[in-house]
XYZ file of C-alpha atoms in Angstrom:
207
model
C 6.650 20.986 -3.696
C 3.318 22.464 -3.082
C 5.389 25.942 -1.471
C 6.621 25.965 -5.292
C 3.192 26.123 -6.805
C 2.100 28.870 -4.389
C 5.102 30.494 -4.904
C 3.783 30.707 -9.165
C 0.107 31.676 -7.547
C 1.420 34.861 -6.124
C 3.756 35.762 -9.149
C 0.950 34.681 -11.775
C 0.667 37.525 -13.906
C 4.286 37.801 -14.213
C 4.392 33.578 -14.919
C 1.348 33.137 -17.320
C 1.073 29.924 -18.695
C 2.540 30.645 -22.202
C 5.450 31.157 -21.188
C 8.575 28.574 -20.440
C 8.549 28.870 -16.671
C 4.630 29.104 -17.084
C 4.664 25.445 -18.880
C 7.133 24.033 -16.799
C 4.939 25.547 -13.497
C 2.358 23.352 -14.978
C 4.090 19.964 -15.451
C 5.086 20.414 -12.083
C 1.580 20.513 -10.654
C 1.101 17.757 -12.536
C 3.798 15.892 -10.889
C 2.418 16.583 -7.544
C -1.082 15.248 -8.158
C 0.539 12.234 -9.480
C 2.871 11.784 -6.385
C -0.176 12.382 -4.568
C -2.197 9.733 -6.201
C 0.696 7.184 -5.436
C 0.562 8.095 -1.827
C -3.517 7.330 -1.818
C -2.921 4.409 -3.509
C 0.091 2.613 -1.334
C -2.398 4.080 2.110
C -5.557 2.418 0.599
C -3.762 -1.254 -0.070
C -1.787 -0.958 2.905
C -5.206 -0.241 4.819
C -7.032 -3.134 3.313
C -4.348 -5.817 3.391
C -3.722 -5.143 7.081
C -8.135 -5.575 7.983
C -8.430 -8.365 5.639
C -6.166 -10.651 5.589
C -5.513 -11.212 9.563
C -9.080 -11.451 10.347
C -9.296 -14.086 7.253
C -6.559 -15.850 9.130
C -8.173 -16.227 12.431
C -11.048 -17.258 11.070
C -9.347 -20.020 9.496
C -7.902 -21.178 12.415
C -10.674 -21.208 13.970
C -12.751 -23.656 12.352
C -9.342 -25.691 12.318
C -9.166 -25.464 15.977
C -12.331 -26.503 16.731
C -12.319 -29.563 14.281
C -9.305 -30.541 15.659
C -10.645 -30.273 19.249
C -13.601 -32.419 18.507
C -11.439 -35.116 16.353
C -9.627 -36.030 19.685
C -12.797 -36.270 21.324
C -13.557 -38.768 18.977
C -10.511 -40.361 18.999
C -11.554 -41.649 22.711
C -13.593 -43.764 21.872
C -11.711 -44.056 17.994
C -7.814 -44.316 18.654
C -6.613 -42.625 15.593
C -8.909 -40.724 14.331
C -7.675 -37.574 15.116
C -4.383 -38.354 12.732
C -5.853 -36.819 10.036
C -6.828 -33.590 11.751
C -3.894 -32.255 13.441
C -3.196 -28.856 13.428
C 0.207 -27.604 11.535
C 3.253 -27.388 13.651
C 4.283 -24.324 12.021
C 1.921 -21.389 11.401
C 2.624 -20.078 8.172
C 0.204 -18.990 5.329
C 0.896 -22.045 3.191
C 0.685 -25.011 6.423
C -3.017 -23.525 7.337
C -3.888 -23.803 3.796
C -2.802 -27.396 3.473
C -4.048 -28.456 6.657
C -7.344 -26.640 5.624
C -7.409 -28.719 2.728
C -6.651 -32.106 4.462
C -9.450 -31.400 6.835
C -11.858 -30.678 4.005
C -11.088 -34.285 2.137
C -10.780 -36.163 5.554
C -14.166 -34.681 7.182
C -16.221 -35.595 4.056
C -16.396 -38.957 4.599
C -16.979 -38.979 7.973
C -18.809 -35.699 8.876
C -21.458 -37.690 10.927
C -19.350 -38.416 13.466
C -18.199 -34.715 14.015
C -22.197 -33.648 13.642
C -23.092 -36.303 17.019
C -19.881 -33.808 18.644
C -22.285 -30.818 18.109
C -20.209 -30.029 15.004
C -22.638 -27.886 12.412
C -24.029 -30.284 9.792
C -22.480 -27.379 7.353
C -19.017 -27.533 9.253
C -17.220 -28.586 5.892
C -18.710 -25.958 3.544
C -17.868 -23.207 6.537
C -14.373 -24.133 6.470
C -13.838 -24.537 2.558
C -15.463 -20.758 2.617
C -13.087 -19.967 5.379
C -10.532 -21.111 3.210
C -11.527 -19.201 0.263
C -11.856 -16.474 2.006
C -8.332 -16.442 3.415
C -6.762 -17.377 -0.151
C -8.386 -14.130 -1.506
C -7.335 -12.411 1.055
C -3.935 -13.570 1.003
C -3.895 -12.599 -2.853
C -5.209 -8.905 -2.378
C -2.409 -8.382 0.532
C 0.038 -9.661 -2.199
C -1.921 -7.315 -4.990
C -1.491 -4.447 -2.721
C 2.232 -4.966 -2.051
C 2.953 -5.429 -5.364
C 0.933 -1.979 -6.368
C 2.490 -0.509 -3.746
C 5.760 -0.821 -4.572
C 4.878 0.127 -8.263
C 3.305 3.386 -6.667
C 6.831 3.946 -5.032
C 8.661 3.654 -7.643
C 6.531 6.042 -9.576
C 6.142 8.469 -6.898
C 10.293 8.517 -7.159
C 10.391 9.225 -11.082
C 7.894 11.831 -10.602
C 10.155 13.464 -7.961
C 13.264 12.946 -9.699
C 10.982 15.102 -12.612
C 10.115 17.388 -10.369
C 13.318 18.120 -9.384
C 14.982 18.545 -12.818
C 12.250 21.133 -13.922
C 13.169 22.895 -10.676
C 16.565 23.565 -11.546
C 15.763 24.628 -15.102
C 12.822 26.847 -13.163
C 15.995 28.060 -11.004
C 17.858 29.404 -13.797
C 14.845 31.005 -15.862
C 13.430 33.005 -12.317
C 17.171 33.951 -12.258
C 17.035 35.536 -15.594
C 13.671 36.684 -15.580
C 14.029 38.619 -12.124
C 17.466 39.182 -12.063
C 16.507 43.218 -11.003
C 14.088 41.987 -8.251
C 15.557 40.691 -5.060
C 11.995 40.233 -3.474
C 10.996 37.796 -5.771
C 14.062 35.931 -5.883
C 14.248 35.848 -2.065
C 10.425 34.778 -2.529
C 11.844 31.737 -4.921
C 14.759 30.595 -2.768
C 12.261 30.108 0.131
C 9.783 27.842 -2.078
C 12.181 25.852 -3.909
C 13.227 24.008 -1.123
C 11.055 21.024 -0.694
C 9.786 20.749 3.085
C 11.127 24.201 3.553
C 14.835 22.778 4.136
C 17.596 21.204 1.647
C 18.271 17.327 1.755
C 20.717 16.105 -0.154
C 19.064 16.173 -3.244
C 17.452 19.705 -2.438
C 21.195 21.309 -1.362
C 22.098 20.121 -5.549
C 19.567 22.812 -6.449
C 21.984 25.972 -7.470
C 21.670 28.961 -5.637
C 19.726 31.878 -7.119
């Protein structure tokens, strides 16, 4: 789309803005900044949902890991006592936050026993921040899907714009340079988006 707008920059004084293709030169710029502001958007959620969010996760697991590696210690001298701290079979989002949550109530009571194991006396409060940490970054991976599949679909409409005021540009350039084959030769090379028709571009009429 850009080609179109330099296309107008080199024919300017011929396409002020006053006029109809003028305007419509105009909306279409403003198209493009908005498809470009989509594209910024979906790149900077993408971005931080794939940093956040995995590093969150392996945190979490972490301090899991470990408390469940010093519960069966225990449970050496404590048959049982590693029941309650058994890691999740299956690895999903929602199993690490329920066994994070288990832990959490099941440690409270008997955090002593995990302290004389070398265990942090702030063990608990590190994992319920783990936890936190992980649910928000669970939820701003979600956010950013969700905005940028809203940013798609906008990014679409303003194409599907863009391409409707380039067929009414088509016919106007035809008219208005009908007697000047440079110009129009100069307009069939910009119209094309990417500098070759797809399917949508080939629907553009010839000038």
């Amino acid at each position: 789309l850009h080609t179109v707008l330099h296309f107008r920059a080199r024919f300017i004084r011929e396409l002020p803005p006053e006029s109809s293709a003028g305007r419509l030169f105009v909306d279409l710029e403003t198209l493009i900044e908005r498809m470009g502001d989509g594209e910024v958007t979906q790149l900077t959620n993408v971005r931080r949902g794939s940093k956040t969010k995995p590093i969150a996760r392996r945190t979490l697991r972490l301090h899991l890991s470990t408390i469940a590696r010093i519960a069966r210690e225990i449970a050496r001298a404590s048959p049982g006592f590693d029941a309650r701290f058994a890691m999740p079979r299956h690895a999903s989002d929602a199993a690490l936050i329920v066994a994070a949550e288990t832990f959490i109530s099941s440690a409270e009571s008997v955090s002593a026993r995990f302290i004389e194991h070398g265990m942090p006396e702030n063990f608990v409060g590190a994992l319920r921040d783990a936890l936190v940490a992980f649910d928000d970054a669970r939820w701003q991976h979600t956010k950013g899907v969700l905005e940028r599949t809203a940013a798609e679909a906008d990014t679409q409409e303003a194409m599907r714009e863009a391409l409707s005021k380039i067929r009414v540009l088509d016919a106007l350039i035809a008219y208005r340079f009908g007697d000047r084959p440079d110009v129009l030769a100069a307009w069939r090379r910009s119209k094309y988006i990417g500098g070759r028709p797809s399917r949508e571009r080939a629907a553009l009429p010839e000038t």
